[in-house]
XYZ file of C-alpha atoms in Angstrom:
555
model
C 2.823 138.937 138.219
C 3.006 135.995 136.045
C 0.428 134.032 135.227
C 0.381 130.471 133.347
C -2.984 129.257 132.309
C -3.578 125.379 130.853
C -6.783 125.229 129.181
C -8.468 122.094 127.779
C -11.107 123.174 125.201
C -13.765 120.335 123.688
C -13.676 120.474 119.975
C -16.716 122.437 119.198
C -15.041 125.250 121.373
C -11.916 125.808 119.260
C -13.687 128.483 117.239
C -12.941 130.785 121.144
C -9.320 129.795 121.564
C -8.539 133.438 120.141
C -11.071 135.301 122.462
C -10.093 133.452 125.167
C -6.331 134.361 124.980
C -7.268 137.877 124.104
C -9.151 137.932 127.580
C -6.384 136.339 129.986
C -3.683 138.849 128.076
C -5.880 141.861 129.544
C -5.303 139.956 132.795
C -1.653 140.458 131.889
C 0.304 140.873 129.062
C 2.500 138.213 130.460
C -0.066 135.735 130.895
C 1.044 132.079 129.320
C -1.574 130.737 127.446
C -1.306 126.590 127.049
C -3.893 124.960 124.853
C -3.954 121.404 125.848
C -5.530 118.510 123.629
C -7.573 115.185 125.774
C -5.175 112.787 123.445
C -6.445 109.998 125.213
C -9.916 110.897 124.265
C -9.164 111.712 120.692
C -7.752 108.320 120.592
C -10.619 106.537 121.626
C -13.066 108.136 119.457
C -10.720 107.656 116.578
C -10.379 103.823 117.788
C -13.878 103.575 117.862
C -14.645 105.089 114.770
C -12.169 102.320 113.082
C -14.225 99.663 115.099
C -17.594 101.076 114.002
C -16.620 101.914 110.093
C -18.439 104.862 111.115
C -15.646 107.766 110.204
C -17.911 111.188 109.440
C -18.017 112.646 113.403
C -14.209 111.795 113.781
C -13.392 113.183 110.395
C -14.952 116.222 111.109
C -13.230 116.877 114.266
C -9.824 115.834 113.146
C -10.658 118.711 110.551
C -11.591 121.480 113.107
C -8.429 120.497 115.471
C -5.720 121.081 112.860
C -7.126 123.702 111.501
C -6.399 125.436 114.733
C -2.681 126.160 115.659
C -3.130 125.988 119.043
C -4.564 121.973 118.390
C -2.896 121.090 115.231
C 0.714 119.405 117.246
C -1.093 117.151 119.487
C -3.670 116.161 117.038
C -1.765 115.391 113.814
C 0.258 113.430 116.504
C -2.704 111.405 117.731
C -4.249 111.083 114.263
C -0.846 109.897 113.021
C -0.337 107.561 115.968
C -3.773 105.731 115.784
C -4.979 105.737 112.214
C -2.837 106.767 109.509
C 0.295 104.767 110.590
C -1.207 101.906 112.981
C -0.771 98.428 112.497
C -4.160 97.487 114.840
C -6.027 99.771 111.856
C -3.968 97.602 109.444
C -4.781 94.434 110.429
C -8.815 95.225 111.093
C -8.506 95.444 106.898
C -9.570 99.103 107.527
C -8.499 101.629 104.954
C -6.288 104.642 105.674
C -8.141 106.650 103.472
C -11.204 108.304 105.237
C -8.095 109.716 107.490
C -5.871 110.521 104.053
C -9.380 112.834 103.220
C -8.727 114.765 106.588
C -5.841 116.700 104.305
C -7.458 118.421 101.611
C -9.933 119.792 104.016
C -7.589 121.472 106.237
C -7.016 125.539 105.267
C -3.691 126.249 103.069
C -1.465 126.388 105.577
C -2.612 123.615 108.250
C -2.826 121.429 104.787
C 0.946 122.067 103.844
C 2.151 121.964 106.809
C 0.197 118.420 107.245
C 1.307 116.732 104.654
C 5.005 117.587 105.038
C 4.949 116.553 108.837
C 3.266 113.231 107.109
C 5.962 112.398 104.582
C 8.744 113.161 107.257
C 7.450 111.021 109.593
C 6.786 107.913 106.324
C 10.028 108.713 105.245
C 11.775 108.548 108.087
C 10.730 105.321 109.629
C 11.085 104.166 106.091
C 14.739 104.822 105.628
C 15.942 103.608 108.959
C 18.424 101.005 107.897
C 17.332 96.896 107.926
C 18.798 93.505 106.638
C 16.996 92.325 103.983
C 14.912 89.853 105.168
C 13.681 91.842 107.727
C 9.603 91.866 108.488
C 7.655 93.899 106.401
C 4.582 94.130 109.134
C 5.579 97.531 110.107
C 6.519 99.020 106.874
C 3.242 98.478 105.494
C 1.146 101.131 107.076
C 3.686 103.714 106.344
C 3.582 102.650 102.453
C 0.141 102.587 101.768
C -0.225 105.886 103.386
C 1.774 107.176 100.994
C 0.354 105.267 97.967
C -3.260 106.334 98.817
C -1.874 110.176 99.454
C -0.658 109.641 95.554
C -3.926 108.470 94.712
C -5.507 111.353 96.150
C -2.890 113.626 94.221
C -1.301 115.018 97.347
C 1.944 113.696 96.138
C 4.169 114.709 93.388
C 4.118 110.843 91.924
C 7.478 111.995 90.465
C 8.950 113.195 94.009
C 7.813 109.912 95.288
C 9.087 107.796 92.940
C 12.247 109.379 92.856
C 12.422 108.471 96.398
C 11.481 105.004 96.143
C 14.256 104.557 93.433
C 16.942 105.833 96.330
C 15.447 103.409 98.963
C 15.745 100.916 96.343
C 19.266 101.438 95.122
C 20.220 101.273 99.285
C 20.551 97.979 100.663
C 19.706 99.185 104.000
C 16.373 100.644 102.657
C 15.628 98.004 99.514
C 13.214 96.094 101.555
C 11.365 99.095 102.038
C 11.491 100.388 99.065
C 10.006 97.242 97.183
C 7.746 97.715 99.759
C 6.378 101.359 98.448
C 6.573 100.481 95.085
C 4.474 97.263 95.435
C 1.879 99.435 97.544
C 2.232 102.359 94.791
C 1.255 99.801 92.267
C -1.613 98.145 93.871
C -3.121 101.907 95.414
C -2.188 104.182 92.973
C -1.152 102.063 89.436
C -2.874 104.911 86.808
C -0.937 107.490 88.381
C 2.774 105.289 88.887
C 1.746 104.326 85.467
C 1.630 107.930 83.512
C 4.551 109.407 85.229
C 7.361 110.481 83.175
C 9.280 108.223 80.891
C 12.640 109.477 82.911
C 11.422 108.647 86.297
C 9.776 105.122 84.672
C 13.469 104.388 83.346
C 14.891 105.065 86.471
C 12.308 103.012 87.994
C 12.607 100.172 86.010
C 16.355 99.840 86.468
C 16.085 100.324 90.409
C 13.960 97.129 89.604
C 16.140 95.121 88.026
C 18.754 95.730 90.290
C 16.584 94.610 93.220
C 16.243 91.634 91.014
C 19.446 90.063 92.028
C 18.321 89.610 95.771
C 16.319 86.000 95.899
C 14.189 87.803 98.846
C 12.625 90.415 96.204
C 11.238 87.648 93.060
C 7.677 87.993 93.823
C 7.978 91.702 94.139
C 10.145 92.305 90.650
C 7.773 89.834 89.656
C 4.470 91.029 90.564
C 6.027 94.839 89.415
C 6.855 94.079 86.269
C 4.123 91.751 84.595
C 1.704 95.200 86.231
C 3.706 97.863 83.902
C 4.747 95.207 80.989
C 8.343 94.975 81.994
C 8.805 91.546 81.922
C 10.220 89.795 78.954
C 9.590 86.054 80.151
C 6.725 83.911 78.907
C 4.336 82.100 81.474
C 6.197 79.278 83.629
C 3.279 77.306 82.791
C 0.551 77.106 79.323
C -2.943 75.531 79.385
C -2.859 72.432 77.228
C -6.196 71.274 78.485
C -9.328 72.138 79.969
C -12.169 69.493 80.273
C -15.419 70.422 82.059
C -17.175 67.545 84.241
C -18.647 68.538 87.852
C -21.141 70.985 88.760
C -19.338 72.370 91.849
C -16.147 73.341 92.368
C -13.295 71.231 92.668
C -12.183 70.150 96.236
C -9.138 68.184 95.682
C -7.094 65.531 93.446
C -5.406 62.512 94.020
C -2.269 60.978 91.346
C -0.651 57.950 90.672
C 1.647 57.337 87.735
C 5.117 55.686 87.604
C 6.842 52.395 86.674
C 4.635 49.297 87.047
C 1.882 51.861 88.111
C -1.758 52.649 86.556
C -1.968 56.056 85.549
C -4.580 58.070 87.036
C -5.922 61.094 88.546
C -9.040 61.278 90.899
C -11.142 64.379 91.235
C -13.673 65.606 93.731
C -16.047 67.846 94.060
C -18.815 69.420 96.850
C -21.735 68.149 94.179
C -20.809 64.380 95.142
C -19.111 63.216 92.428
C -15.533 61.626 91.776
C -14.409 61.468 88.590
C -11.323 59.759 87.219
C -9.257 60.825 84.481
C -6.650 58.941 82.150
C -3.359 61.066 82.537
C -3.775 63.569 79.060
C -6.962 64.449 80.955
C -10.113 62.112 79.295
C -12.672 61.152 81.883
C -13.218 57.500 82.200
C -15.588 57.495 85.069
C -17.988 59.405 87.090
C -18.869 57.841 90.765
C -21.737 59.516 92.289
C -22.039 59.480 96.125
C -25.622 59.140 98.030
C -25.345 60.604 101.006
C -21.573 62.328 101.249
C -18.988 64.214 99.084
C -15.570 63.405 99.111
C -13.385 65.817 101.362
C -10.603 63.899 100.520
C -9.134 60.841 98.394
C -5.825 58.982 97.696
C -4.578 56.352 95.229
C -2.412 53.386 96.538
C -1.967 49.570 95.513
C 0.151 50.836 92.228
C -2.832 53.130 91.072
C -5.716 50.217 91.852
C -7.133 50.870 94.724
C -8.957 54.304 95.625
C -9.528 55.754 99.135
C -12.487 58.469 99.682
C -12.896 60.255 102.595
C -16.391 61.203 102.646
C -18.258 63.697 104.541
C -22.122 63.614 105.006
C -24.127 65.988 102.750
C -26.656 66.437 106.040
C -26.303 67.142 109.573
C -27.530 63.196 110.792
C -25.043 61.559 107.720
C -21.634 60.640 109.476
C -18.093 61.152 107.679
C -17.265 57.509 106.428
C -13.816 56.036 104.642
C -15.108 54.466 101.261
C -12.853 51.950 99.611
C -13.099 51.153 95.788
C -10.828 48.420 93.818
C -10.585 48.680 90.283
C -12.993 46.124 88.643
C -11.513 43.002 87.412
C -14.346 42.925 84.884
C -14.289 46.638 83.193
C -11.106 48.125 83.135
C -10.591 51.741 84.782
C -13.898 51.441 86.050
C -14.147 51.253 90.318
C -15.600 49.086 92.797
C -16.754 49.828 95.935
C -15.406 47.259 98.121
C -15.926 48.410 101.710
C -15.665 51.418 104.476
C -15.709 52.441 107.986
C -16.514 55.350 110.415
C -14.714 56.731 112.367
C -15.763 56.846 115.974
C -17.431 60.065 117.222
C -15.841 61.621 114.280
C -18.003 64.798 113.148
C -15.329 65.574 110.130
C -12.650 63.886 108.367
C -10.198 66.807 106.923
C -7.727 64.969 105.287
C -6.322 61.253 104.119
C -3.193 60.197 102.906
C -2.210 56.516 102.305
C 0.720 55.014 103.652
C 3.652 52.949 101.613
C 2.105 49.372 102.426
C 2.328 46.908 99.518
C -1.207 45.329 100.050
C -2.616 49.101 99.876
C -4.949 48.836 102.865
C -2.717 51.026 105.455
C -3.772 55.033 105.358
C -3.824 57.703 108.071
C -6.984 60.086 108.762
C -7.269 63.511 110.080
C -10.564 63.741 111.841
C -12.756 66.274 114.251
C -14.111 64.991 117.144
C -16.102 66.417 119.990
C -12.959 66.600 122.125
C -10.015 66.170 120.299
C -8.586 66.467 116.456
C -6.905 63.518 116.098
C -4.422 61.816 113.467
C -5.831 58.162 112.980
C -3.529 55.376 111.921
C -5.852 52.600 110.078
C -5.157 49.058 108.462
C -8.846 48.668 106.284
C -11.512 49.426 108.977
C -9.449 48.716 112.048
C -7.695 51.615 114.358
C -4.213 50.742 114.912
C -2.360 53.730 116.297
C -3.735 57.347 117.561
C -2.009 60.286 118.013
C -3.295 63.616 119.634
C -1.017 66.391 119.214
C -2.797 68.693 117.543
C -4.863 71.523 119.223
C -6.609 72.776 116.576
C -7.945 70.529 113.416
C -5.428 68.894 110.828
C -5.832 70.744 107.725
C -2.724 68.870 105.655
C -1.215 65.216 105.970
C 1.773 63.895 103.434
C 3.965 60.821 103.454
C 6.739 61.150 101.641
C 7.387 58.835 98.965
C 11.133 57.602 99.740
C 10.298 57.057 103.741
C 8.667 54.214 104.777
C 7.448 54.890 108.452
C 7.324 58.927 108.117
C 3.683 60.968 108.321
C 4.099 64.844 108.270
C 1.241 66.764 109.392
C -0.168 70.195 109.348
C -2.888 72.358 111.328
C -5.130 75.203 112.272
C -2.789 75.461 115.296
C 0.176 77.224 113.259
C 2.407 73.723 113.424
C 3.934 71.077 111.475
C 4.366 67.902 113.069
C 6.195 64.907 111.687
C 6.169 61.273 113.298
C 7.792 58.220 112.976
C 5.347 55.366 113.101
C 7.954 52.634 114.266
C 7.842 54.742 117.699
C 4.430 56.616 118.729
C 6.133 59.033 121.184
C 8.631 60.190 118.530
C 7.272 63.337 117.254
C 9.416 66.569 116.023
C 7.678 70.123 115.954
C 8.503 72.768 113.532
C 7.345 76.136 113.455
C 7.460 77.792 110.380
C 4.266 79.335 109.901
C 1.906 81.735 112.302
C -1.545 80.654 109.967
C -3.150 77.764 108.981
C -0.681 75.295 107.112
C -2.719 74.183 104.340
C -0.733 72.239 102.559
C 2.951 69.423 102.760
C 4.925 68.119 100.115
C 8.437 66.725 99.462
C 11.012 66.013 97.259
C 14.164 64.067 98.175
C 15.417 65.593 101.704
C 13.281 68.707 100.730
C 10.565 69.185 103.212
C 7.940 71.760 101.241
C 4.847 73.584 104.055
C 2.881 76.525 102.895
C 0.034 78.280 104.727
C -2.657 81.250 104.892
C -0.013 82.841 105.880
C 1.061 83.551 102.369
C 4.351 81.742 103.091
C 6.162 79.178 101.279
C 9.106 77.515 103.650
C 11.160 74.783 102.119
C 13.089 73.046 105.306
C 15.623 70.373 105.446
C 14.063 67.141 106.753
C 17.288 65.624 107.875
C 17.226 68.941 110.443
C 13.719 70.007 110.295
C 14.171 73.464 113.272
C 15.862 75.469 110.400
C 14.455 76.224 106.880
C 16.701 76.423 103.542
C 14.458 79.166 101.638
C 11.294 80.692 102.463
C 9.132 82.641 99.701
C 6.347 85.188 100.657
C 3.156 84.444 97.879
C 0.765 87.303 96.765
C -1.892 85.529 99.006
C -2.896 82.907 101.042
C -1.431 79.322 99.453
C -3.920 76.486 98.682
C -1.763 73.774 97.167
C 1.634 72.751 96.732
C 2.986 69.981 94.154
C 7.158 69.620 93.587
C 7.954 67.429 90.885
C 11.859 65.839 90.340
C 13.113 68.998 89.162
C 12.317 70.790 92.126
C 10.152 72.947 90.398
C 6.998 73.733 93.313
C 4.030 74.721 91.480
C 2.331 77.186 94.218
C -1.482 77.537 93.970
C -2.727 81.195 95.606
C -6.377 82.646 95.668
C -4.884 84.802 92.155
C -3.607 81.647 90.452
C -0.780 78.823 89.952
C 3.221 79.795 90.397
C 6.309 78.025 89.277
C 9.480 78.414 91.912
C 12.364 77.003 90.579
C 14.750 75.282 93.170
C 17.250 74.304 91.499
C 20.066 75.851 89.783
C 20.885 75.593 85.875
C 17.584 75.689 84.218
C 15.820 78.136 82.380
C 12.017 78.257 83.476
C 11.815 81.943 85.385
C 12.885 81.505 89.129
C 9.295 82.419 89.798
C 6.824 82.915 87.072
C 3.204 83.206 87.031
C 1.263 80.693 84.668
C -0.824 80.984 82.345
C -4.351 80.168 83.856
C -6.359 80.588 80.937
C -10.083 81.620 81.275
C -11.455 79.040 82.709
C -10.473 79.367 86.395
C -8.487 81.821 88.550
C -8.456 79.401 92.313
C -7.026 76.427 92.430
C -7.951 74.442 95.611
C -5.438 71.917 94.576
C -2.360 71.358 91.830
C -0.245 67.893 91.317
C 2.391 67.287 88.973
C 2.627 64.235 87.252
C 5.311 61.505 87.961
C 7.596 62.702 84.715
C 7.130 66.481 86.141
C 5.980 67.468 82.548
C 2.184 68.131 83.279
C 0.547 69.610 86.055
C -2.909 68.932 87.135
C -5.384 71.347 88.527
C -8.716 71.640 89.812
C -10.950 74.272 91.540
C -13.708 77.064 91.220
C -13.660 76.551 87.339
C -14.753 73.212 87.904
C -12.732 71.959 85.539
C -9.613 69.574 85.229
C -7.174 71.508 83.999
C -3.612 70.708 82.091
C -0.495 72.895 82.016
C 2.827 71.934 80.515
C 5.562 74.078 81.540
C 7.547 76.176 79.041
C 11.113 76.641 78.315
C 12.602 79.749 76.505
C 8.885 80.498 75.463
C 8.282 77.222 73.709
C 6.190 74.302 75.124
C 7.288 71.070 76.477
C 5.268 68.664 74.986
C 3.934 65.798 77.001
């Protein structure tokens, strides 16, 4: 007689998996004994648990289960599956580590045998071969398990990081072994840190070698200003930091140039716009009643100022403010008109248009139905466009097109018009966030986004893009100046990226922010490229000039 038995038991029952075979063997000694695990219920608590932040219960049971032979397969699969090496766990900003803490608990052998069926399954999926440029979604979750299993000294940080220098030195694993080591040095720096000074060396050379590959400059980058590799000075110094609003900075506005008034235009949440001489000396404060400017631009050569305003209370609605500069007292402003929009509940962004009597601009405004781009000449409406589904977060006109107005948006997409014919209007998407910000420089179309990417596209053929660069985090503000050199402001600070070839500022180089502010909401270089404004939660207006072979351009 043969006998095959498939038993289910609930966690708190394991403890009798060994009395229960014991009894179905006196049955008959050829009795086959299956354990069977309720995955599918083992995955919803642990999905739960993720959902809830509430780990303890799950934990526990995760424990008992593979500390059990009979349980430990199908749970370390399940565990594996859902928490330590999902992307939906990833993504919810959850930690891996209250799963990570399931390890140590485990008896000696359930323990060992964990963790090596864990770094099999890491390793594994990490070596698989992949171009370069590949997507680094999926390789996260696999890294940081591994980073926090360092942390939690589970690893041999030597056995690991001789690993990481073999992905490294393979081009079919390089992207995922930048990809460890960047996740090594953000989870686990002390310990990366005090490992050997053989495995450092070894390190530090894989590094440079990966150095060579464009796709990896924010990673050699980020790696080697952590562990004091890096023998370049900051792209960027602080030449000048002047204090003047209470709030933080919201945005700038430059105009400079031949036969052009030099000035920049500050503005804050607190109501006030102040305007600066170029080498940073305030020469006037305008204070606004009722609104704050969201938004301003300079046109007519520098003399004439354009505010969008939005209303400090709930019954105040957003308004365009124009100033002139005063005939009467020079650099001082005007106010010499406005308008509001119809049914407009928020104006996002302004941008003036190439006009020589300085009155043409284009507004990006919420509505109750729509988020429209607004084409104005003074007060009066002339065009309106409604492609956008989401609000317009960025607007630029480049400098050397007359009829051109590039757009950005909530909705993920870039949209750039010609204004001689409304229904010509090209789509790119580059970005799957926010774009937040547009610039240019000669054919060079510049987007960035909370996406954390940088794309630089051709605007002669707009659908591809020449270079992309992936930022630390989410980008607030983009400024190229003649050089192509894009100054890149992220929530940690301001970056230089050097496009062009020949010079000798670092191909991407983090600045030196000083202590007076660590966000810039926006950045602007000036029209000789030699000084770079910046403004944000430091309230300040701050100067940079960039540097060259570690000595300062002067300005």
């Amino acid at each position: 007689m043969k006998i095959t038995v498939n038993i289910e038991l609930a966690h708190s029952e394991l403890n009798r998996a060994p009395q229960i075979q014991a009894a179905l063997a006196e049955l008959s000694p050829s009795a086959v004994v299956r354990f069977k695990t309720d995955t599918t219920a083992l995955s919803d608590r642990i999905k739960k648990a993720i959902q809830t932040k509430q780990y303890d219960a799950v934990v526990n049971e995760l424990v008992e289960r593979l500390s059990y032979p009979v349980t430990f397969d199908a749970s370390l699969e399940v565990m594996c599956t859902v928490a330590l090496f999902s992307k939906g766990r990833a993504d919810s900003g959850e930690s891996v580590a209250p799963f990570i803490d399931v390890v140590p608990r485990l008896p000696e052998e359930a323990q060992s045998r964990a963790k090596e069926a864990i770094v099999q399954r890491a390793v594994a999926f990490l070596s698989k071969p992949r171009r370069l440029d590949c997507s680094r979604i999926s390789l996260l979750v696999y890294a940081e398990a591994i980073a926090v299993m360092v942390k939690k000294e589970l690893l041999s940080i030597r056995n690991v990081i001789g690993t990481v220098v073999q992905m490294i030195e393979s081009e079919t694993s390089r992207t995922a072994g930048m990809t460890c080591l960047g996740k090594l040095v953000e989870i686990a720096y002390e310990a990366t840190r005090n490992c050997d000074p053989v495995s450092l060396s070894a390190l530090r050379a894989a590094v440079r070698y990966a150095q060579s590959n464009d796709i990896f400059l924010y990673d050699v980058e980020y790696i080697m200003e952590a562990f004091g590799w890096s023998s370049c000075k900051p792209a960027l110094s602080l030449r000048r930091s002047t204090s003047h609003h209470e709030n933080p900075i919201l945005t700038l506005a430059y105009c400079g140039g031949a036969n052009c008034r030099e000035v920049v235009v500050t503005s804050s949440s607190d109501g006030t716009i102040g305007t600066w001489d170029g080498v940073g000396v305030l020469l006037q404060n305008v204070l606004l009643s009722r609104h704050y400017a969201s938004c301003v631009d300079l046109t007519n050569r520098g003399h004439t100022l354009i505010v969008g305003a939005v209303g400090r209370y709930s019954n105040t609605p957003p308004a365009v403010i124009f100033y002139n500069e005063d005939g009467n007292r020079k650099a001082q402003w005007q106010e010499c008109g406005g308008t509001e929009p119809d049914d407009a509940s928020f104006l996002s962004c302004l941008k003036c248009l190439k006009d020589p009597s300085g009155s043409r601009y284009c507004v990006g405004v919420r509505t109750s139905s729509a988020n429209p781009l607004l084409l104005y000449d003074g007060s009066r409406v002339t065009q309106r466009y409604f492609d956008h589904s989401d609000i317009i977060t960025a607007i630029h006109v480049p400098s050397d097109r007359d009829n051109v107005v590039v757009t950005g948006s909530r909705d993920c997409s870039t949209l750039l018009y010609d204004l001689r014919d409304p229904r010509n209007v090209s789509s790119m998407a580059h970005h799957n966030n926010t774009v937040s910000c547009i610039t240019s420089c000669d054919n060079y179309l510049f987007t960035a986004g909370l996406d954390k990417r940088l794309v630089v596209a051709d605007l002669r053929m707009l659908r591809g893009s020449t270079a992309n660069r992936d930022m630390d985090s989410a980008v607030l503000s983009v400024s190229v100046n003649s050089s192509l050199q894009c100054a890149v402001s992220t929530l940690t600070g301001v970056y230089v990226i050097n496009f062009a070839n020949g010079t000798n500022v670092p191909t991407s180089s983090h600045a030196d922010c000083g202590g007076s502010s660590l966000r810039f909401n926006t950045v602007c270089w000036n029209n000789a490229g030699n000084i770079l404004y910046g403004g944000g939660e430091g309230r300040t207006l701050d100067l940079f000039a960039p540097t060259y072979d570690g000595n300062v351009f002067e300005a």
